[in-house]
Short mmCIF file of C-alpha atoms in Angstrom, two decimals:
data_model
loop_
_atom_site.label_atom_id
_atom_site.label_comp_id
_atom_site.label_asym_id
_atom_site.label_seq_id
_atom_site.Cartn_x
_atom_site.Cartn_y
_atom_site.Cartn_z
CA MET A 1 93.41 100.47 109.69
CA SER A 2 93.47 104.15 108.82
CA ASP A 3 93.22 106.20 112.01
CA ARG A 4 92.51 109.78 110.96
CA ARG A 5 91.81 110.80 114.56
CA PHE A 6 95.25 109.84 115.84
CA SER A 7 97.36 112.78 117.01
CA PRO A 8 100.63 112.63 115.04
CA TYR A 9 102.84 113.21 118.08
CA PRO A 10 102.52 112.70 121.84
CA GLU A 11 101.95 116.00 123.63
CA ALA A 12 105.41 115.97 125.18
CA PHE A 13 107.11 115.11 121.89
CA SER A 14 108.68 118.46 121.06
CA ARG A 15 110.30 119.44 117.77
CA ARG A 16 113.73 119.24 119.44
CA THR A 17 113.02 115.76 120.80
CA PHE A 18 111.54 114.72 117.46
CA LEU A 19 114.54 115.75 115.38
CA GLY A 20 117.05 114.64 117.98
CA ALA A 21 115.60 111.17 118.09
CA ALA A 22 115.66 110.94 114.31
CA LEU A 23 119.30 111.98 114.01
CA THR A 24 120.41 109.73 116.84
CA GLY A 25 118.60 106.86 115.18
CA ALA A 26 120.24 107.70 111.89
CA ALA A 27 123.69 107.48 113.40
CA LEU A 28 122.97 104.17 115.11
CA LEU A 29 120.97 102.39 112.46
CA GLY A 30 123.24 102.70 109.45
CA ALA A 31 122.70 101.60 105.90
CA ASP A 32 121.32 98.16 106.69
CA HIS A 33 118.87 99.32 109.37
CA ALA A 34 115.58 98.74 107.57
CA LEU A 35 116.32 95.43 105.91
CA ALA A 36 117.71 94.02 109.14
CA ALA A 37 114.47 94.80 110.96
CA GLY A 38 113.04 91.40 110.03
CA SER A 39 109.38 92.39 109.97
CA GLY A 40 108.38 89.68 107.53
CA LEU A 41 107.46 92.33 104.93
CA VAL A 42 110.77 92.26 103.09
CA ALA A 43 110.31 91.50 99.39
CA GLN A 44 112.73 88.91 98.08
CA PRO A 45 113.96 89.07 94.47
CA PRO A 46 113.48 85.87 92.47
CA ALA A 47 116.04 83.19 93.27
CA GLY A 48 119.44 83.96 91.78
CA PHE A 49 118.51 87.49 90.69
CA VAL A 50 120.38 90.49 92.13
CA PRO A 51 118.86 93.84 91.04
CA LEU A 52 121.36 96.47 89.98
CA SER A 53 122.06 99.17 92.55
CA ILE A 54 124.41 102.09 91.85
CA PRO A 55 124.43 104.53 94.80
CA GLY A 56 125.24 108.08 93.80
CA LYS A 57 124.83 107.61 90.04
CA VAL A 58 122.20 109.59 88.12
CA ALA A 59 121.77 109.60 84.35
CA LYS A 60 120.14 112.51 82.55
CA VAL A 61 119.11 112.82 78.92
CA ALA A 62 117.95 116.17 77.55
CA LYS A 63 116.48 116.99 74.17
CA SER A 64 114.95 120.20 72.87
CA ASN A 65 111.73 120.65 70.90
CA VAL A 66 110.18 117.42 72.19
CA MET A 67 106.77 118.68 73.24
CA GLN A 68 103.44 118.27 71.50
CA PRO A 69 101.78 121.46 70.14
CA ASN A 70 99.99 122.07 73.47
CA GLY A 71 103.36 122.39 75.22
CA LEU A 72 102.19 120.04 77.96
CA TRP A 73 103.09 116.54 76.83
CA PRO A 74 106.08 115.02 75.08
CA THR A 75 105.74 113.32 71.74
CA GLU A 76 105.72 109.53 71.82
CA GLY A 77 108.89 109.46 69.75
CA ALA A 78 110.72 111.72 72.20
CA ALA A 79 109.65 109.70 75.22
CA LYS A 80 110.86 106.52 73.51
CA VAL A 81 114.28 107.73 72.43
CA MET A 82 114.97 109.59 75.69
CA LEU A 83 114.02 106.64 77.89
CA GLU A 84 116.11 104.25 75.80
CA ARG A 85 119.14 106.51 76.05
CA VAL A 86 118.84 107.33 79.75
CA MET A 87 118.51 103.64 80.61
CA ALA A 88 121.53 102.90 78.44
CA GLU A 89 123.53 105.58 80.22
CA LEU A 90 122.55 104.15 83.61
CA THR A 91 123.10 100.46 82.82
CA GLY A 92 125.44 100.28 79.84
CA LYS A 93 122.81 98.32 77.90
CA SER A 94 121.57 99.91 74.67
CA ASP A 95 118.65 97.49 74.32
CA LEU A 96 115.74 98.68 76.47
CA GLY A 97 114.69 95.19 77.51
CA GLU A 98 118.24 94.32 78.57
CA ALA A 99 118.47 97.58 80.51
CA PHE A 100 115.25 96.94 82.42
CA ALA A 101 116.34 93.36 83.02
CA LYS A 102 118.98 94.81 85.33
CA PHE A 103 116.15 95.76 87.68
CA VAL A 104 113.27 93.35 87.11
CA HIS A 105 113.04 89.60 86.54
CA LYS A 106 110.41 87.67 84.61
CA ASP A 107 109.11 86.24 87.90
CA ASP A 108 108.72 89.63 89.59
CA LYS A 109 105.39 91.28 90.28
CA VAL A 110 106.05 94.84 89.18
CA ALA A 111 104.22 97.93 90.44
CA ILE A 112 104.69 101.27 88.68
CA LYS A 113 103.95 104.40 90.73
CA PRO A 114 103.50 107.61 88.69
CA ASN A 115 102.64 111.03 90.14
CA GLY A 116 99.38 112.58 88.96
CA ILE A 117 98.29 114.98 91.69
CA ALA A 118 99.20 118.10 89.69
CA GLY A 119 97.68 116.72 86.50
CA GLN A 120 94.14 116.35 87.75
CA LYS A 121 92.92 119.64 86.26
CA GLY A 122 93.62 119.72 82.55
CA ALA A 123 96.38 117.09 82.69
CA THR A 124 98.93 119.88 82.88
CA MET A 125 101.60 118.48 85.19
CA ALA A 126 101.77 114.74 85.83
CA THR A 127 103.91 111.78 84.89
CA ASN A 128 103.12 111.59 81.18
CA ARG A 129 101.35 108.63 79.57
CA GLU A 130 103.95 108.69 76.79
CA LEU A 131 106.72 107.90 79.29
CA ILE A 132 104.60 105.44 81.28
CA LEU A 133 103.88 103.46 78.12
CA GLU A 134 107.57 103.22 77.27
CA VAL A 135 108.42 102.08 80.80
CA VAL A 136 105.76 99.37 80.54
CA ARG A 137 107.22 98.26 77.21
CA GLY A 138 110.67 98.15 78.77
CA VAL A 139 109.48 96.02 81.68
CA MET A 140 107.73 93.62 79.31
CA ALA A 141 110.80 93.48 77.06
CA ALA A 142 112.70 92.34 80.15
CA GLY A 143 110.41 89.32 80.24
CA VAL A 144 107.78 90.34 82.78
CA PRO A 145 104.29 89.25 81.61
CA ALA A 146 101.58 91.89 81.39
CA SER A 147 99.60 90.00 84.02
CA GLN A 148 102.36 90.73 86.53
CA ILE A 149 102.46 94.50 85.99
CA MET A 150 100.30 97.08 87.77
CA ILE A 151 100.16 100.88 87.51
CA PHE A 152 98.72 102.44 90.65
CA GLU A 153 97.97 105.85 92.10
CA GLN A 154 96.36 107.31 95.19
CA TYR A 155 93.04 108.59 93.81
CA PRO A 156 91.13 108.22 90.53
CA LYS A 157 91.65 111.87 89.60
CA PHE A 158 95.42 111.47 90.11
CA LEU A 159 95.58 108.45 87.82
CA GLU A 160 93.45 110.29 85.28
CA GLY A 161 95.95 113.14 85.43
CA THR A 162 98.55 110.85 83.88
CA ARG A 163 96.18 110.14 80.95
CA ILE A 164 96.97 106.43 81.24
CA TRP A 165 93.47 105.69 82.58
CA ASP A 166 90.00 107.20 82.43
CA ARG A 167 87.21 106.45 84.91
CA HIS A 168 84.70 106.14 82.08
CA LYS A 169 86.82 104.47 79.41
CA GLY A 170 89.27 102.47 81.53
CA PRO A 171 92.96 101.97 80.71
CA ASP A 172 94.56 103.67 77.73
CA PRO A 173 94.05 101.47 74.64
CA ALA A 174 97.80 101.63 74.02
CA LEU A 175 98.46 99.67 77.23
CA PRO A 176 99.08 96.00 76.46
CA ALA A 177 96.22 93.71 77.44
CA GLY A 178 96.56 92.38 80.95
CA ILE A 179 98.24 95.40 82.53
CA ALA A 180 96.35 96.23 85.72
CA THR A 181 95.53 99.74 86.91
CA ALA A 182 94.48 100.55 90.45
CA VAL A 183 93.83 103.32 92.95
CA HIS A 184 94.01 102.77 96.69
CA GLU A 185 92.35 105.93 98.06
CA ASN A 186 94.41 105.62 101.28
CA GLU A 187 92.35 102.58 102.30
CA ASP A 188 93.41 99.46 100.42
CA ALA A 189 95.96 97.94 102.81
CA THR A 190 96.32 94.40 104.15
CA MET A 191 99.67 94.47 105.96
CA PRO A 192 99.81 94.63 109.77
CA GLU A 193 99.85 98.12 111.19
CA ARG A 194 103.27 99.45 112.16
CA SER A 195 104.50 102.54 113.99
CA VAL A 196 106.75 105.04 112.23
CA MET A 197 107.91 107.95 114.41
CA GLY A 198 105.10 107.11 116.81
CA ILE A 199 102.46 107.21 114.08
CA PRO A 200 100.55 104.02 113.17
CA THR A 201 100.39 103.40 109.43
CA LYS A 202 100.26 100.81 106.67
CA PHE A 203 101.55 100.68 103.12
CA VAL A 204 98.87 99.95 100.54
CA ARG A 205 98.19 96.61 98.88
CA PRO A 206 99.21 97.55 95.29
CA PHE A 207 102.63 98.36 96.78
CA THR A 208 103.02 95.47 99.22
CA GLU A 209 101.85 92.80 96.77
CA ALA A 210 104.61 93.80 94.36
CA THR A 211 108.10 92.34 94.58
CA ALA A 212 109.56 95.21 92.51
CA VAL A 213 108.49 98.86 92.30
CA ILE A 214 109.44 101.42 89.67
CA ASN A 215 108.97 105.00 90.79
CA LEU A 216 108.00 107.55 88.11
CA GLY A 217 108.34 110.89 89.89
CA LEU A 218 108.52 114.55 88.93
CA ILE A 219 110.54 117.63 89.91
CA LYS A 220 108.25 119.90 91.91
CA ASP A 221 108.10 122.49 94.63
CA HIS A 222 106.00 121.43 97.62
CA SER A 223 104.19 123.82 99.97
CA ILE A 224 104.93 121.65 103.02
CA CYS A 225 108.24 119.86 102.53
CA GLY A 226 109.83 122.18 99.97
CA PHE A 227 110.60 119.62 97.30
CA THR A 228 108.92 116.46 96.06
CA GLY A 229 110.63 114.03 93.74
CA CYS A 230 111.57 110.41 94.36
CA LEU A 231 111.29 109.87 98.11
CA LYS A 232 107.95 111.54 98.75
CA ASN A 233 106.20 110.03 95.74
CA ILE A 234 106.59 106.67 97.46
CA THR A 235 106.18 107.57 101.13
CA HIS A 236 103.12 109.77 100.76
CA GLY A 237 101.70 108.05 97.70
CA ALA A 238 101.65 104.51 99.07
CA THR A 239 100.51 104.84 102.70
CA ILE A 240 97.02 104.99 104.19
CA ASN A 241 97.48 108.21 106.19
CA PRO A 242 99.99 110.48 104.42
CA HIS A 243 98.64 113.64 106.06
CA ALA A 244 99.70 112.31 109.46
CA PHE A 245 103.29 112.70 108.28
CA HIS A 246 103.25 116.39 107.33
CA GLN A 247 104.31 118.19 110.50
CA HIS A 248 107.69 119.98 110.70
CA ASN A 249 107.94 120.13 106.88
CA ALA A 250 107.45 116.34 106.81
CA SER A 251 111.01 115.97 108.04
CA PRO A 252 112.27 113.48 109.10
CA GLN A 253 109.03 111.58 108.43
CA ILE A 254 109.67 111.13 104.70
CA ALA A 255 113.11 109.71 105.45
CA GLU A 256 111.83 107.42 108.19
CA LEU A 257 108.98 106.12 106.04
CA TYR A 258 111.29 105.36 103.14
CA ALA A 259 113.71 103.60 105.49
CA GLN A 260 111.11 100.93 106.25
CA ASP A 261 112.02 97.46 105.03
CA VAL A 262 108.74 97.21 103.13
CA VAL A 263 109.93 100.13 100.96
CA ARG A 264 113.66 99.55 100.64
CA SER A 265 113.25 95.94 99.61
CA ARG A 266 110.83 96.82 96.79
CA VAL A 267 111.77 100.08 95.08
CA ARG A 268 114.45 99.25 92.54
CA LEU A 269 114.43 102.06 90.00
CA HIS A 270 113.53 105.75 89.85
CA ILE A 271 112.74 107.41 86.54
CA ILE A 272 112.03 111.13 86.66
CA ASP A 273 109.70 112.68 84.11
CA GLY A 274 111.46 116.01 83.74
CA PHE A 275 109.72 117.27 80.63
CA LYS A 276 108.31 120.06 82.83
CA LEU A 277 108.85 121.15 86.41
CA ILE A 278 107.19 123.39 89.01
CA TYR A 279 109.55 125.62 90.98
CA ASP A 280 107.05 127.38 93.26
CA GLU A 281 103.45 127.12 94.52
CA GLY A 282 103.51 123.32 94.30
CA PRO A 283 102.67 120.52 94.54
CA LEU A 284 99.52 121.43 92.58
CA ASP A 285 99.77 123.24 89.28
CA LYS A 286 98.14 126.44 90.52
CA ASN A 287 100.17 129.03 88.64
CA LYS A 288 101.16 128.20 85.09
CA LYS A 289 103.93 130.82 85.32
CA ARG A 290 105.66 128.54 87.86
CA ARG A 291 105.48 125.57 85.49
CA VAL A 292 108.38 125.58 83.02
CA LEU A 293 109.84 123.32 80.36
CA HIS A 294 112.83 121.22 81.36
CA GLU A 295 112.77 118.59 78.57
CA ALA A 296 114.77 115.90 80.34
CA VAL A 297 114.43 112.35 81.65
CA TYR A 298 116.48 111.04 84.58
CA ALA A 299 117.14 107.50 85.80
CA THR A 300 118.79 106.29 89.00
CA THR A 301 118.68 103.69 91.74
CA ASP A 302 119.47 106.40 94.32
CA PRO A 303 116.45 108.49 95.41
CA VAL A 304 118.54 110.70 97.69
CA ALA A 305 120.99 111.65 94.96
CA MET A 306 118.16 112.44 92.53
CA ASP A 307 116.22 114.47 95.07
CA THR A 308 119.39 116.40 95.94
CA LEU A 309 119.86 117.30 92.29
CA GLY A 310 116.18 118.09 91.79
CA TRP A 311 116.20 120.40 94.80
CA GLY A 312 119.18 122.21 93.31
CA ILE A 313 117.35 122.68 90.00
CA LEU A 314 114.42 124.30 91.82
CA GLU A 315 116.74 126.59 93.75
CA GLN A 316 118.30 127.81 90.50
CA TRP A 317 114.88 128.59 89.00
CA ARG A 318 113.85 130.33 92.21
CA LYS A 319 117.00 132.44 92.19
CA GLU A 320 116.50 133.45 88.57
CA SER A 321 112.88 134.37 89.35
CA GLY A 322 113.77 136.50 92.38
CA LEU A 323 112.25 134.07 94.88
CA PRO A 324 113.79 133.23 98.27
CA THR A 325 115.60 129.95 98.78
CA LEU A 326 113.47 127.15 100.17
CA LYS A 327 115.33 127.54 103.46
CA ASP A 328 114.51 131.24 103.63
CA ALA A 329 110.92 130.40 102.68
CA GLY A 330 110.74 128.09 105.70
CA ARG A 331 110.47 124.95 103.57
CA GLU A 332 113.99 123.55 103.37
CA PRO A 333 113.71 119.83 102.46
CA THR A 334 115.94 118.62 105.29
CA TYR A 335 114.45 115.14 104.97
CA ILE A 336 116.75 114.52 102.00
CA ARG A 337 119.87 114.89 104.15
CA ILE A 338 118.31 112.77 106.90
CA ALA A 339 117.51 110.08 104.34
CA SER A 340 121.20 109.95 103.50
CA GLU A 341 122.05 109.62 107.18
CA LEU A 342 119.68 106.66 107.32
CA GLY A 343 121.67 104.99 104.56
CA LEU A 344 119.14 105.56 101.78
CA GLY A 345 121.46 107.24 99.29
CA VAL A 346 124.09 109.86 98.58
CA TYR A 347 123.50 113.48 99.62
CA ASP A 348 127.00 114.93 99.19
CA LYS A 349 127.04 116.56 95.76
CA ASN A 350 130.77 115.85 95.48
CA ARG A 351 129.96 112.14 95.60
CA ILE A 352 127.06 112.23 93.13
CA SER A 353 127.97 111.17 89.61
CA LEU A 354 125.69 112.86 87.09
CA ARG A 355 125.98 111.51 83.58
CA GLU A 356 124.46 114.10 81.23
CA VAL A 357 123.70 113.58 77.55
CA THR A 358 122.02 116.01 75.18
CA LEU A 359 120.44 114.55 72.06
#
């Protein structure tokens, strides 16, 4: 159940104790911590199928002049060619269906999690429908039937922000028949309650009923945790009480949530919609001067590596705009480093392989 009255931390649980416990746990648990927990919530790939995992590798494809006349959304042609190329760079497969088949099997139940919170007013900054549609086509080309694919978000206005669904008209007509859309509103959960950092929570049904999850995040500043990209789009977009995990810049809570077996066994691929980014005053699109074109798409199996790179991109924009670093602003996203210590990916920039292509 969702317990909004629960105090996030025991009274004697100080910041020092909180962080110390997290780091000690990180050192002891190691890379196989979450999947070895044996909670019964581990998602198993179809028999004989081993999803591709490439820690530390990130592919990026950039292309200029790809936006529609409003400057907000990419053209359908740009989304198609950029996704095809970035998936080819990540997998070595030029055919989109073959590339996605490295991550999903025809017997998988696939959930796609976009990010629409900053698109709810004017559809200005959300995972774009043009990219979502191409991802859906890629998953189907890999052999997954439409009836086994769901696109889900937290609230109706978030899903509407992506323009893939409208509360009055339903799903976008361009979506193949049978694709499900859903919102969970922090309530739709059937799994047993579990404790994460002393906080009871559940992951939502659209997430837990999937065997494979594709994360479609953004590159954005965040007023609480500093940066939001891959990790937070899952941890705070697929639990029933995300606000209970916001204290201390949401660190190490984001890392600890993502380390749960229910997450690590499901999320197989991260695709970042980098057509635009927000480098300050996020996560909502409050100041259009802080929203800038980036015109890129990224793909990776490593959320830590991608978030490390995304954080660096924000810092560069902040520097060029005369803004303090996120650390100096009191919002350093330390959860990214802690996630690496929990075995969730590569944080050391010297060990991150970024494959960049400009079309």
